[in-house]
PDB file of C-alpha atoms in Angstrom:
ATOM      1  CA  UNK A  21     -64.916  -3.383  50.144  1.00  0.00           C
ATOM      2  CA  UNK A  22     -66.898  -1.563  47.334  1.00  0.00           C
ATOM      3  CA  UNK A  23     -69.710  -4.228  47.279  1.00  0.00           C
ATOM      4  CA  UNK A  24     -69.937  -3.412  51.068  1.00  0.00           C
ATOM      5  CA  UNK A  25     -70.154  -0.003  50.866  1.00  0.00           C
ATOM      6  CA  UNK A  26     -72.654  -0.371  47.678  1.00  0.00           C
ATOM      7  CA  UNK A  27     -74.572  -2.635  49.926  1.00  0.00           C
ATOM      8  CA  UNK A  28     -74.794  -0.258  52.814  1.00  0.00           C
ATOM      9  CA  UNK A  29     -75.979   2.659  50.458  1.00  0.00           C
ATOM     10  CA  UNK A  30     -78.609   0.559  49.321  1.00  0.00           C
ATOM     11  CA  UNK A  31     -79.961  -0.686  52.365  1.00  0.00           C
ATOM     12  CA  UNK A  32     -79.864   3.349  53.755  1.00  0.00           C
ATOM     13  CA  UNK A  33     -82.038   4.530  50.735  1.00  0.00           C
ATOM     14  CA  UNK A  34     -84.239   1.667  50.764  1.00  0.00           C
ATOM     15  CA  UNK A  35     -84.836   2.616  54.950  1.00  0.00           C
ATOM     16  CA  UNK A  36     -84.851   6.170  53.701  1.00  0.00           C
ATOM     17  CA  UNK A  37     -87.746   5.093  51.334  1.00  0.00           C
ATOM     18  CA  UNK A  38     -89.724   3.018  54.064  1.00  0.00           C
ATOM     19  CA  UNK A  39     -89.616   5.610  56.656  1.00  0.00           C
ATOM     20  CA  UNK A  40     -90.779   8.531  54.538  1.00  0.00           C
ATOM     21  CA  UNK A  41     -93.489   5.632  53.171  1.00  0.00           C
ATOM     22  CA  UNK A  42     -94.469   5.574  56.455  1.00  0.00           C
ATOM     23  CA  UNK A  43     -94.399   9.077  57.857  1.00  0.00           C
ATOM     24  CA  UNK A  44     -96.782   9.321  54.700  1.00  0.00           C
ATOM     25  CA  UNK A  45     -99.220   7.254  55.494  1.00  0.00           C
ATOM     26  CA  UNK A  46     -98.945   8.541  59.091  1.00  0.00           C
ATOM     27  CA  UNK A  47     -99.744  11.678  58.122  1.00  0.00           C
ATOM     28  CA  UNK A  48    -102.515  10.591  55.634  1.00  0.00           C
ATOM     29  CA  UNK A  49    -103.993   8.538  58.378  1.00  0.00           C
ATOM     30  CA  UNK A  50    -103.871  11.794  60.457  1.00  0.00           C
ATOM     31  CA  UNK A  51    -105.880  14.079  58.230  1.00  0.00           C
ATOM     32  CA  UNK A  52    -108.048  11.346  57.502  1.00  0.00           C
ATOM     33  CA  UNK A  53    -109.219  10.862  60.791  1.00  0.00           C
ATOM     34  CA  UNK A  54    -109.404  14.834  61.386  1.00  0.00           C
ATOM     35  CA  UNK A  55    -111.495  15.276  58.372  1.00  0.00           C
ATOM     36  CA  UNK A  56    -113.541  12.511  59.614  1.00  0.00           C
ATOM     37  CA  UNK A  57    -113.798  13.996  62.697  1.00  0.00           C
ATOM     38  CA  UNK A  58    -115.169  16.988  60.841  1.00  0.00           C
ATOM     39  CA  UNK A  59    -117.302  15.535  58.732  1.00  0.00           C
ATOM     40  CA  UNK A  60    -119.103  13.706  61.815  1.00  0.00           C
ATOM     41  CA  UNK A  61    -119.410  16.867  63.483  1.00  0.00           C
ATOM     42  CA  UNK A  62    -121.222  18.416  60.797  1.00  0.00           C
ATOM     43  CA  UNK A  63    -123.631  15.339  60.692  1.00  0.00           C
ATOM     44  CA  UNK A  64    -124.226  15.427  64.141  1.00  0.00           C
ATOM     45  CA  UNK A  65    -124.985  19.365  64.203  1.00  0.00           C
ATOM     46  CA  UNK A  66    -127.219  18.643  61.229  1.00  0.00           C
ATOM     47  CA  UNK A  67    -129.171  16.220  63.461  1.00  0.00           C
ATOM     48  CA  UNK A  68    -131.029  18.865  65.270  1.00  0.00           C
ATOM     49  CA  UNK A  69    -133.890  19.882  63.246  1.00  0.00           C
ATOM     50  CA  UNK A  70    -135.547  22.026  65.913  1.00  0.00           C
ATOM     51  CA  UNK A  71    -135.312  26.145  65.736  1.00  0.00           C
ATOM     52  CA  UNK A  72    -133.271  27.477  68.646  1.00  0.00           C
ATOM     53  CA  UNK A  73    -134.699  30.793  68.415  1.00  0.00           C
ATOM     54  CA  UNK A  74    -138.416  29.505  68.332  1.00  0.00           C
ATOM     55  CA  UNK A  75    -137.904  27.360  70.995  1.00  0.00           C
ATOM     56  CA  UNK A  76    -136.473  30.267  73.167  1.00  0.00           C
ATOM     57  CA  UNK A  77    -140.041  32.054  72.047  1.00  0.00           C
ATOM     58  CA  UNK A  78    -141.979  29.275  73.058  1.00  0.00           C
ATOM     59  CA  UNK A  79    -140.286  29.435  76.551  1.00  0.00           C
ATOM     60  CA  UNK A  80    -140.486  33.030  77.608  1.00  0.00           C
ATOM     61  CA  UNK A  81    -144.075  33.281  76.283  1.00  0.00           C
ATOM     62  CA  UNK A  82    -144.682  29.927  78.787  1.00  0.00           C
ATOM     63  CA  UNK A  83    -142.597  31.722  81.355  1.00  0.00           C
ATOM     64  CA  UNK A  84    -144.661  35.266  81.058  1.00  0.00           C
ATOM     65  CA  UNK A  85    -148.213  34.295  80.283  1.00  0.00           C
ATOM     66  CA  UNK A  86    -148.594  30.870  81.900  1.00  0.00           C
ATOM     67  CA  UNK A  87    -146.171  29.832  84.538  1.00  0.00           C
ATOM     68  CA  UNK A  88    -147.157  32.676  86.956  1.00  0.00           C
ATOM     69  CA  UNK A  89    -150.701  31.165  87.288  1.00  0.00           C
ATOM     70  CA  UNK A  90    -149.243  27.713  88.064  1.00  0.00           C
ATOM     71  CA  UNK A  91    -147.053  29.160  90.420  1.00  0.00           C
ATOM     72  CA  UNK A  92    -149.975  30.939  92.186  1.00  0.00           C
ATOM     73  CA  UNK A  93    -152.076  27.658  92.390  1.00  0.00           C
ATOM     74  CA  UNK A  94    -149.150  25.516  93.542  1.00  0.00           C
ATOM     75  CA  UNK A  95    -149.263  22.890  90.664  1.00  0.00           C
ATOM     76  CA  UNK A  96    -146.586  20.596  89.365  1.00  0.00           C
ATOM     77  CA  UNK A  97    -146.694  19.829  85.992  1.00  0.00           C
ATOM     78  CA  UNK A  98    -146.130  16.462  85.011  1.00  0.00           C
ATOM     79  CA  UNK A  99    -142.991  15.435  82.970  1.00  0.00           C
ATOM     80  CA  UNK A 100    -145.200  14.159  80.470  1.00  0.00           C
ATOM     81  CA  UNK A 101    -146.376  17.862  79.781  1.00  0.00           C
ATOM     82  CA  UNK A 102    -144.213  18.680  76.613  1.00  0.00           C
ATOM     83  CA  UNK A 103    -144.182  22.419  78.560  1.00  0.00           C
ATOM     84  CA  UNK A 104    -141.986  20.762  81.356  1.00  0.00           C
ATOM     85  CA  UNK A 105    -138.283  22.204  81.730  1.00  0.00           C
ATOM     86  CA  UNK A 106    -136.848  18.536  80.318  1.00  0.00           C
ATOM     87  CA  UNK A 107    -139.089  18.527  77.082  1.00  0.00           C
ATOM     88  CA  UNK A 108    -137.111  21.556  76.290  1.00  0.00           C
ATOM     89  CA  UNK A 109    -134.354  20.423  73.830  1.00  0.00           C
ATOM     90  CA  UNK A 110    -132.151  23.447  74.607  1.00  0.00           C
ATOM     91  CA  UNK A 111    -133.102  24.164  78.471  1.00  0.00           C
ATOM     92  CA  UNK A 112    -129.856  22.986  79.272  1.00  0.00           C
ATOM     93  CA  UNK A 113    -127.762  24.999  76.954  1.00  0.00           C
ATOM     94  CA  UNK A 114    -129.774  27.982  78.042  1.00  0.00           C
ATOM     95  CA  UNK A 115    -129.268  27.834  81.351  1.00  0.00           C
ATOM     96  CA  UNK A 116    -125.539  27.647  80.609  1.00  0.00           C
ATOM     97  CA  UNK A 117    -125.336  31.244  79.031  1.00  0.00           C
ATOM     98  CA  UNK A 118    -123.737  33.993  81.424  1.00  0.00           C
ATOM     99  CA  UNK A 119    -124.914  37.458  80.189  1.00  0.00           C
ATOM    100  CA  UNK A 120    -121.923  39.269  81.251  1.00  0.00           C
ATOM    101  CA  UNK A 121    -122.797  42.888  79.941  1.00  0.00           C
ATOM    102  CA  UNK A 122    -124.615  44.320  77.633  1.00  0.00           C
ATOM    103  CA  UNK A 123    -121.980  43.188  74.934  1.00  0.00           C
ATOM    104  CA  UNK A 124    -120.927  40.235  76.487  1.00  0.00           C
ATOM    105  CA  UNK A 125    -122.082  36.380  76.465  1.00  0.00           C
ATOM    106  CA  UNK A 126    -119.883  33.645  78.298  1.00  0.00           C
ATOM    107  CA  UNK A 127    -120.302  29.772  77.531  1.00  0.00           C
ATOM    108  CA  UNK A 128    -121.096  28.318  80.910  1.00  0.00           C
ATOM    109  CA  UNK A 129    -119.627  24.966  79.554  1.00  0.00           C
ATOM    110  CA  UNK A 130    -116.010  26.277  79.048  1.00  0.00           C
ATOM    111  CA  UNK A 131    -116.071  30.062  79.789  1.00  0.00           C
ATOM    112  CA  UNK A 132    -115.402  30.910  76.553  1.00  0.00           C
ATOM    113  CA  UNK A 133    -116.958  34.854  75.850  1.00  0.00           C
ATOM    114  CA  UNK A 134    -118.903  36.314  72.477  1.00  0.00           C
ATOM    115  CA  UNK A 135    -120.135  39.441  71.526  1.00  0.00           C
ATOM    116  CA  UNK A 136    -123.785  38.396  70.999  1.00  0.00           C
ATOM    117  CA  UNK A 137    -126.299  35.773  72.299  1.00  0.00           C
ATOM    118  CA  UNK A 138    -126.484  35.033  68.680  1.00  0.00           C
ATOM    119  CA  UNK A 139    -122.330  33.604  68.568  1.00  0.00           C
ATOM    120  CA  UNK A 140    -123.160  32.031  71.634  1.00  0.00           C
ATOM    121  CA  UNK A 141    -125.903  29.934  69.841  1.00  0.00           C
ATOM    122  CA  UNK A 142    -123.569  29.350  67.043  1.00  0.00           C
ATOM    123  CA  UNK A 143    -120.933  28.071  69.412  1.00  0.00           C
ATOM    124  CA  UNK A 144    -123.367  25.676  71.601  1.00  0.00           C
ATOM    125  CA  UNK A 145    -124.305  24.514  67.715  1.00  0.00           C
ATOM    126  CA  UNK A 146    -120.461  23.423  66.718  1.00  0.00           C
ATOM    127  CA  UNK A 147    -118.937  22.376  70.131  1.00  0.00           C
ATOM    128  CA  UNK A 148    -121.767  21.570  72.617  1.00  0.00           C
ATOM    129  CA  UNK A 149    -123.922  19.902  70.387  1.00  0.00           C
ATOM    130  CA  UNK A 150    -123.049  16.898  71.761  1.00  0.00           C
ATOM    131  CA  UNK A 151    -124.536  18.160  75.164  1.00  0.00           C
ATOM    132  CA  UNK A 152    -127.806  18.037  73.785  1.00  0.00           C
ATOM    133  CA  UNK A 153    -130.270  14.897  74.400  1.00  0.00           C
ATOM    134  CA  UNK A 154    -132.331  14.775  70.993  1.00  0.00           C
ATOM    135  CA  UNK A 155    -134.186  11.380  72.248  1.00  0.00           C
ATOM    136  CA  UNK A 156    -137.973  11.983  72.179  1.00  0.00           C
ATOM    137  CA  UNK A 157    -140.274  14.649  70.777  1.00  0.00           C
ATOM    138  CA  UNK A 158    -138.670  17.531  72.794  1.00  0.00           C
ATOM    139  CA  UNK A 159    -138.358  20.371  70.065  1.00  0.00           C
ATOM    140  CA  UNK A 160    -140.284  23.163  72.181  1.00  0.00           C
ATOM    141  CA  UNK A 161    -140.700  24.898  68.828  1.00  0.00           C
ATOM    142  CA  UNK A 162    -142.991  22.184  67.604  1.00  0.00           C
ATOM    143  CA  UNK A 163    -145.723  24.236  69.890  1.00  0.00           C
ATOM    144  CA  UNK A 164    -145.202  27.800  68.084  1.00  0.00           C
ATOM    145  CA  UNK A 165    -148.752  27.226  66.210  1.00  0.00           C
ATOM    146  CA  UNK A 166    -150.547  26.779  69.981  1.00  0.00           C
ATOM    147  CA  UNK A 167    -148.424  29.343  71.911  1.00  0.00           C
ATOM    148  CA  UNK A 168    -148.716  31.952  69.386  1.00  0.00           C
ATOM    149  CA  UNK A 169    -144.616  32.424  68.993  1.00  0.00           C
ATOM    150  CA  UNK A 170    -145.389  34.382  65.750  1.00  0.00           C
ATOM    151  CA  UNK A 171    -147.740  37.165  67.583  1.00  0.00           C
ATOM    152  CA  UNK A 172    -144.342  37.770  70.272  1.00  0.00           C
ATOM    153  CA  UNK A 173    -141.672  37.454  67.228  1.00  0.00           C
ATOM    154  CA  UNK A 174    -143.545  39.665  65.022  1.00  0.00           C
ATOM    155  CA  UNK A 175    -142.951  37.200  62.315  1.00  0.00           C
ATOM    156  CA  UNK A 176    -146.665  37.348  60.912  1.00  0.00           C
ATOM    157  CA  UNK A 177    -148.228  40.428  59.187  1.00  0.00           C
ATOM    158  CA  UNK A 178    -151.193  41.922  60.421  1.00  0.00           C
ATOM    159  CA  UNK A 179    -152.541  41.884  56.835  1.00  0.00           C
ATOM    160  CA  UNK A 180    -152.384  38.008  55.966  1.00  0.00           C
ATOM    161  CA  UNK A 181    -155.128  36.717  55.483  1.00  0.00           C
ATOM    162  CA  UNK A 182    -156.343  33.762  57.672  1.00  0.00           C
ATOM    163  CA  UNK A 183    -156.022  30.589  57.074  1.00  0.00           C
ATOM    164  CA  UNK A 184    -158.928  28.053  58.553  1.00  0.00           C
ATOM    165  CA  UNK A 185    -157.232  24.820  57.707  1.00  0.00           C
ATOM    166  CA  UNK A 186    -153.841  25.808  59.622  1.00  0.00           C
ATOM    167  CA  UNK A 187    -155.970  27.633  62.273  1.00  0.00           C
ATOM    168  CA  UNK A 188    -157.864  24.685  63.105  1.00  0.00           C
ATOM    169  CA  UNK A 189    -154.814  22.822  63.749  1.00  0.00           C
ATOM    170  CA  UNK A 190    -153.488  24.683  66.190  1.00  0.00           C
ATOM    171  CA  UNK A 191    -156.673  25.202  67.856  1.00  0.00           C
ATOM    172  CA  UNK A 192    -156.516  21.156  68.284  1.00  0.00           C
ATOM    173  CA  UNK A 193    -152.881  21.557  69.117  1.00  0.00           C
ATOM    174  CA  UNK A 194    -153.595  23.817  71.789  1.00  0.00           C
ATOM    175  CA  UNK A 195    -156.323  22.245  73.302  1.00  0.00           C
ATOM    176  CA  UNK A 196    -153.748  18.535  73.368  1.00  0.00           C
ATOM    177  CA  UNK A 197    -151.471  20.322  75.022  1.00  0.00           C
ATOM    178  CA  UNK A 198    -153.928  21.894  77.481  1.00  0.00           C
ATOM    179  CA  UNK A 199    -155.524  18.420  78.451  1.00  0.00           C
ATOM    180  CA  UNK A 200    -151.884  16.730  78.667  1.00  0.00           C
ATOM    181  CA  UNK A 201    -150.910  19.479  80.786  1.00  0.00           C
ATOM    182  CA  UNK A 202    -153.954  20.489  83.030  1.00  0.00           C
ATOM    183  CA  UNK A 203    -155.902  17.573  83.178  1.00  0.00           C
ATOM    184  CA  UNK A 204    -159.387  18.141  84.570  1.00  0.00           C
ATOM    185  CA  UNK A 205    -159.129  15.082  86.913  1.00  0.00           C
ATOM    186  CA  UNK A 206    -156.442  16.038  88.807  1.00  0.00           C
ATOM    187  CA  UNK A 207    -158.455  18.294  90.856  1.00  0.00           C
ATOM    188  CA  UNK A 208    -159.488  21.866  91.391  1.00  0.00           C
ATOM    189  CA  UNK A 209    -155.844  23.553  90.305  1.00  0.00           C
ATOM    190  CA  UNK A 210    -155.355  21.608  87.137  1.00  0.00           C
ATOM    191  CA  UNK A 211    -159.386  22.211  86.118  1.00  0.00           C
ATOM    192  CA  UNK A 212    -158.832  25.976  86.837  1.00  0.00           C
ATOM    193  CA  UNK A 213    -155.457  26.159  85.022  1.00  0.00           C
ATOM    194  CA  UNK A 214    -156.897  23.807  82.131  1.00  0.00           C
ATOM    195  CA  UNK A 215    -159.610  26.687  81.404  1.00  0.00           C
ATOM    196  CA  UNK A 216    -157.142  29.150  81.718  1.00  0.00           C
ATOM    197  CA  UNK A 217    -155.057  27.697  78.854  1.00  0.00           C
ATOM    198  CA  UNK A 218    -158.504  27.792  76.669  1.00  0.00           C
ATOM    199  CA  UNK A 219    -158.595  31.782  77.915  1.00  0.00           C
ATOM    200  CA  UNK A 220    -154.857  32.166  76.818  1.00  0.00           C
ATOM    201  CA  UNK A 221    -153.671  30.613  73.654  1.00  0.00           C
ATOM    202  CA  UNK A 222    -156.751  28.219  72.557  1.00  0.00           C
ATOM    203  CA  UNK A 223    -159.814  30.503  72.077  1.00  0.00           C
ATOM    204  CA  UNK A 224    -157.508  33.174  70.169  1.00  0.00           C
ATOM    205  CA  UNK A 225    -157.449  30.720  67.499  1.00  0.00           C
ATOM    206  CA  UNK A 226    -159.690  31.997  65.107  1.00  0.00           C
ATOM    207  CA  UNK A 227    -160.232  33.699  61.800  1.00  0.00           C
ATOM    208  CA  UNK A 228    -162.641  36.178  63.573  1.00  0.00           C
ATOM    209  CA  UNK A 229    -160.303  38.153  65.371  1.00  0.00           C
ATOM    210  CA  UNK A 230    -162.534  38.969  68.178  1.00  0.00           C
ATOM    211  CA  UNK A 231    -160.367  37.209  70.955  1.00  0.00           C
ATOM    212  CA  UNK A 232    -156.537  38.157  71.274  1.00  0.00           C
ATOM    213  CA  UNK A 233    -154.381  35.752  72.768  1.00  0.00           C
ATOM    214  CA  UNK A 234    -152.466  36.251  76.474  1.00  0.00           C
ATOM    215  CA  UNK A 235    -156.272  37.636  77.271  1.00  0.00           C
ATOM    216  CA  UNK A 236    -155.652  37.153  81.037  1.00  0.00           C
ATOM    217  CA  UNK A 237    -152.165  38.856  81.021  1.00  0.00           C
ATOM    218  CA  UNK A 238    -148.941  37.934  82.235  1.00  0.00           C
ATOM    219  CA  UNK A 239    -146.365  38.389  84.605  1.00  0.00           C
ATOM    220  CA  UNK A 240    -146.027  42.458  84.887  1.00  0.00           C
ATOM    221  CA  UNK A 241    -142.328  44.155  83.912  1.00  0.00           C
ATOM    222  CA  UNK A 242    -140.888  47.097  84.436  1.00  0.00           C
ATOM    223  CA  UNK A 243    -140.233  48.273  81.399  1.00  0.00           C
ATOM    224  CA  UNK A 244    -136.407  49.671  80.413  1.00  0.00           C
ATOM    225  CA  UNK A 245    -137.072  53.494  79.891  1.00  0.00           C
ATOM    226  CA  UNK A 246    -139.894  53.739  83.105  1.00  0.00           C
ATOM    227  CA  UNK A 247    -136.978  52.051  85.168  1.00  0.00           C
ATOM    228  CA  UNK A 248    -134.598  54.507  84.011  1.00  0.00           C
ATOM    229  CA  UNK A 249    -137.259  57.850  84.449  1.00  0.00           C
ATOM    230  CA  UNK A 250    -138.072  56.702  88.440  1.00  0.00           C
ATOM    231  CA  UNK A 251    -134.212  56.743  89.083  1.00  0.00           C
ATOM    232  CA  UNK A 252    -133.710  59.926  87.407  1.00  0.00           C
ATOM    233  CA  UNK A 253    -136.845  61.416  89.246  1.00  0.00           C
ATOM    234  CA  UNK A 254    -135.762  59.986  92.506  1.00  0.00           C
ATOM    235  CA  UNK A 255    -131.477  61.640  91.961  1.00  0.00           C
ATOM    236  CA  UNK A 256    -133.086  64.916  90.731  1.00  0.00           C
ATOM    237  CA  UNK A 257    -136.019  65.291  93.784  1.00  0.00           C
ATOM    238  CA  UNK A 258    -133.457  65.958  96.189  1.00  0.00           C
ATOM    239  CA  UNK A 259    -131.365  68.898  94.213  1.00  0.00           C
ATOM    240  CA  UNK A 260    -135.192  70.156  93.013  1.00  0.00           C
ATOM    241  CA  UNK A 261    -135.764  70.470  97.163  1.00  0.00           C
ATOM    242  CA  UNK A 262    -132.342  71.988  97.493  1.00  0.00           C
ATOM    243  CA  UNK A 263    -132.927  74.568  95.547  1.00  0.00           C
ATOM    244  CA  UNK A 264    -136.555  75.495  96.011  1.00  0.00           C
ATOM    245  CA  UNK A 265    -135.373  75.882  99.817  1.00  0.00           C
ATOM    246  CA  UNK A 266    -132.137  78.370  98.915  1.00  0.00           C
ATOM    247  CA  UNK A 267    -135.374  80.475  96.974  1.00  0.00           C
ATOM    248  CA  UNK A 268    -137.142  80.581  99.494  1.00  0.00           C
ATOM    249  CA  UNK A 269    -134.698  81.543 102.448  1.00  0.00           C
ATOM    250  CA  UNK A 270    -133.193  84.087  99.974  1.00  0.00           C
ATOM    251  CA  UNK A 271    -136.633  85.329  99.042  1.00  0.00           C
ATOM    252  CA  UNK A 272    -136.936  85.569 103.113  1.00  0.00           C
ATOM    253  CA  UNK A 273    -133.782  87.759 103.957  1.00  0.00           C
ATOM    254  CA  UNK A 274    -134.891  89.833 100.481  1.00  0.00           C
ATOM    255  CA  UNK A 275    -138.445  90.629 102.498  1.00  0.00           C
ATOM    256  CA  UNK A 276    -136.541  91.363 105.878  1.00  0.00           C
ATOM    257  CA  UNK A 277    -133.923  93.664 104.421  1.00  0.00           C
ATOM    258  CA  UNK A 278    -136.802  95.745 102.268  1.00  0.00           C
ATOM    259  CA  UNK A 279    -138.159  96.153 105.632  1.00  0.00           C
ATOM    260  CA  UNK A 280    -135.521  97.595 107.665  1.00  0.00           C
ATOM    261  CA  UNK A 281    -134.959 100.335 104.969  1.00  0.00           C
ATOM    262  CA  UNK A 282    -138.633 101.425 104.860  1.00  0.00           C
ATOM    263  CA  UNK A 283    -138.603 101.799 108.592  1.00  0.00           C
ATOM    264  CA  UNK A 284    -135.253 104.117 108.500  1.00  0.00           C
ATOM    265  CA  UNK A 285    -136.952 105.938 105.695  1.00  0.00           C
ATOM    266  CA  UNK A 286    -140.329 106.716 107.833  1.00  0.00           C
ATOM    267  CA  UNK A 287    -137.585 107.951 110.766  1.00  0.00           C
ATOM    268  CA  UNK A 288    -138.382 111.480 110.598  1.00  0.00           C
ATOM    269  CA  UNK A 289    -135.653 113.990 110.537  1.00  0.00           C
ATOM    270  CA  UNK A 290    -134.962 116.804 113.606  1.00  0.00           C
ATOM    271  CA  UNK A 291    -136.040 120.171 112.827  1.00  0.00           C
TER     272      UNK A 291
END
């Protein structure tokens, strides 16, 4: 009866031992593969060598000083442009944020709401990354030297000094991505939007100074503060009217009652 019982014990500890043996490795296995997980996100964010915020510059300055024009003449750039929407390595992500209010940005992916554009960025970065189709040369920042990013951004002092070497390749950057995009063959539209390009970001590049870039202008916006002044002007006009005709009606009855009591006073008065 004791050997029995002795036997039983035994074979309860040594089940005791393989279960919590194997809720061990369970749980090993489990933050093992989470910390895997992890680590390949972290690889995969670090795939992306390509500036989100330069990219974003590259666009609006293609959306303000260029896109306009190729509305107006009807063209349709080719995919093979690296301008083109699908060259853009973030379009997608971008046309995903929902500016809510002034402090707020929702994800257009999964609704989730930040702050800032800038935690929006961040969270396309660690949980959208995934989204993003880095196949191909489609880094939009690549074309900051040509499109002048660091003119809009502000990034470049007015007092450093020019360099020829780096000017010179964006001058040849510029004018590949003018011919890939506007090629003169392809008819009247392309050969007047190709010389435009030359007039907007290519000639600029020089060590002169004597040409600015975005020398044929851009798409014309109303800017924050005149918006807000005509809206003002236009509640205020009405009480200014208002008022100017109370003056004037009071000013009115003033002038009639000043006359009635000079004409009683000339009355004259029985003898």
């Amino acid at each position: 009866m004791k050997n029995t019982t002795s036997t039983n014990l035994f074979i309860s500890i040594l089940f005791l031992l393989l279960f919590s043996s194997s809720a061990q490795k369970n749980q090993d296995s489990e933050i093992f593969a989470a910390s895997r997980t992890l680590r390949q996100e972290e690889e995969h964010a670090h795939e992306v060598h390509c500036s989100r915020e330069r990219s974003r510059a590259a666009w609006k300055i293609n959306e303000q000083y260029l896109m306009s024009f190729v509305e107006k003449e009807r063209y349709e750039i080719s995919s093979k442009c690296r301008l083109h929407p699908d060259n853009d390595l973030f379009r997608d992500q971008e046309r995903h944020k929902i500016h809510l209010d002034i402090n707020e940005w929702q994800c257009g992916y999964c609704k989730k709401s930040f702050r800032a554009e800038k935690f929006l960025d961040q969270h396309f970065d660690n949980r959208h990354y995934n989204l993003l189709n880095v196949s191909g040369s489609k880094c939009l920042a690549d074309l900051c030297g040509a499109l002048h990013c660091d003119a809009v951004m502000n990034t470049q002092s007015s007092k450093k000094k020019c360099n020829p070497a780096a000017t010179a390749r964006n001058h040849h950057l510029c004018e590949g991505l003018d011919n890939s995009c506007f090629p003169t063959n392809q008819g009247p539209s392309a050969r007047r939007l190709n010389e435009l390009f030359l007039h907007q970001f290519c000639h600029s590049h020089t060590c002169s100074g004597k040409q600015k870039p975005f020398s044929r202008g851009g798409q014309k916006q109303v800017h924050v503060f005149y918006l807000a002044i005509s809206i003002l002007t236009l509640m205020l006009l009405p009480i200014f009217y208002v008022i100017l005709y109370l003056h004037q009606r009071e000013m009115r009855t003033g002038t009639q009652e000043l006359r009635r009591i000079q004409k009683v006073g000339q009355k004259k008065k029985p003898s």
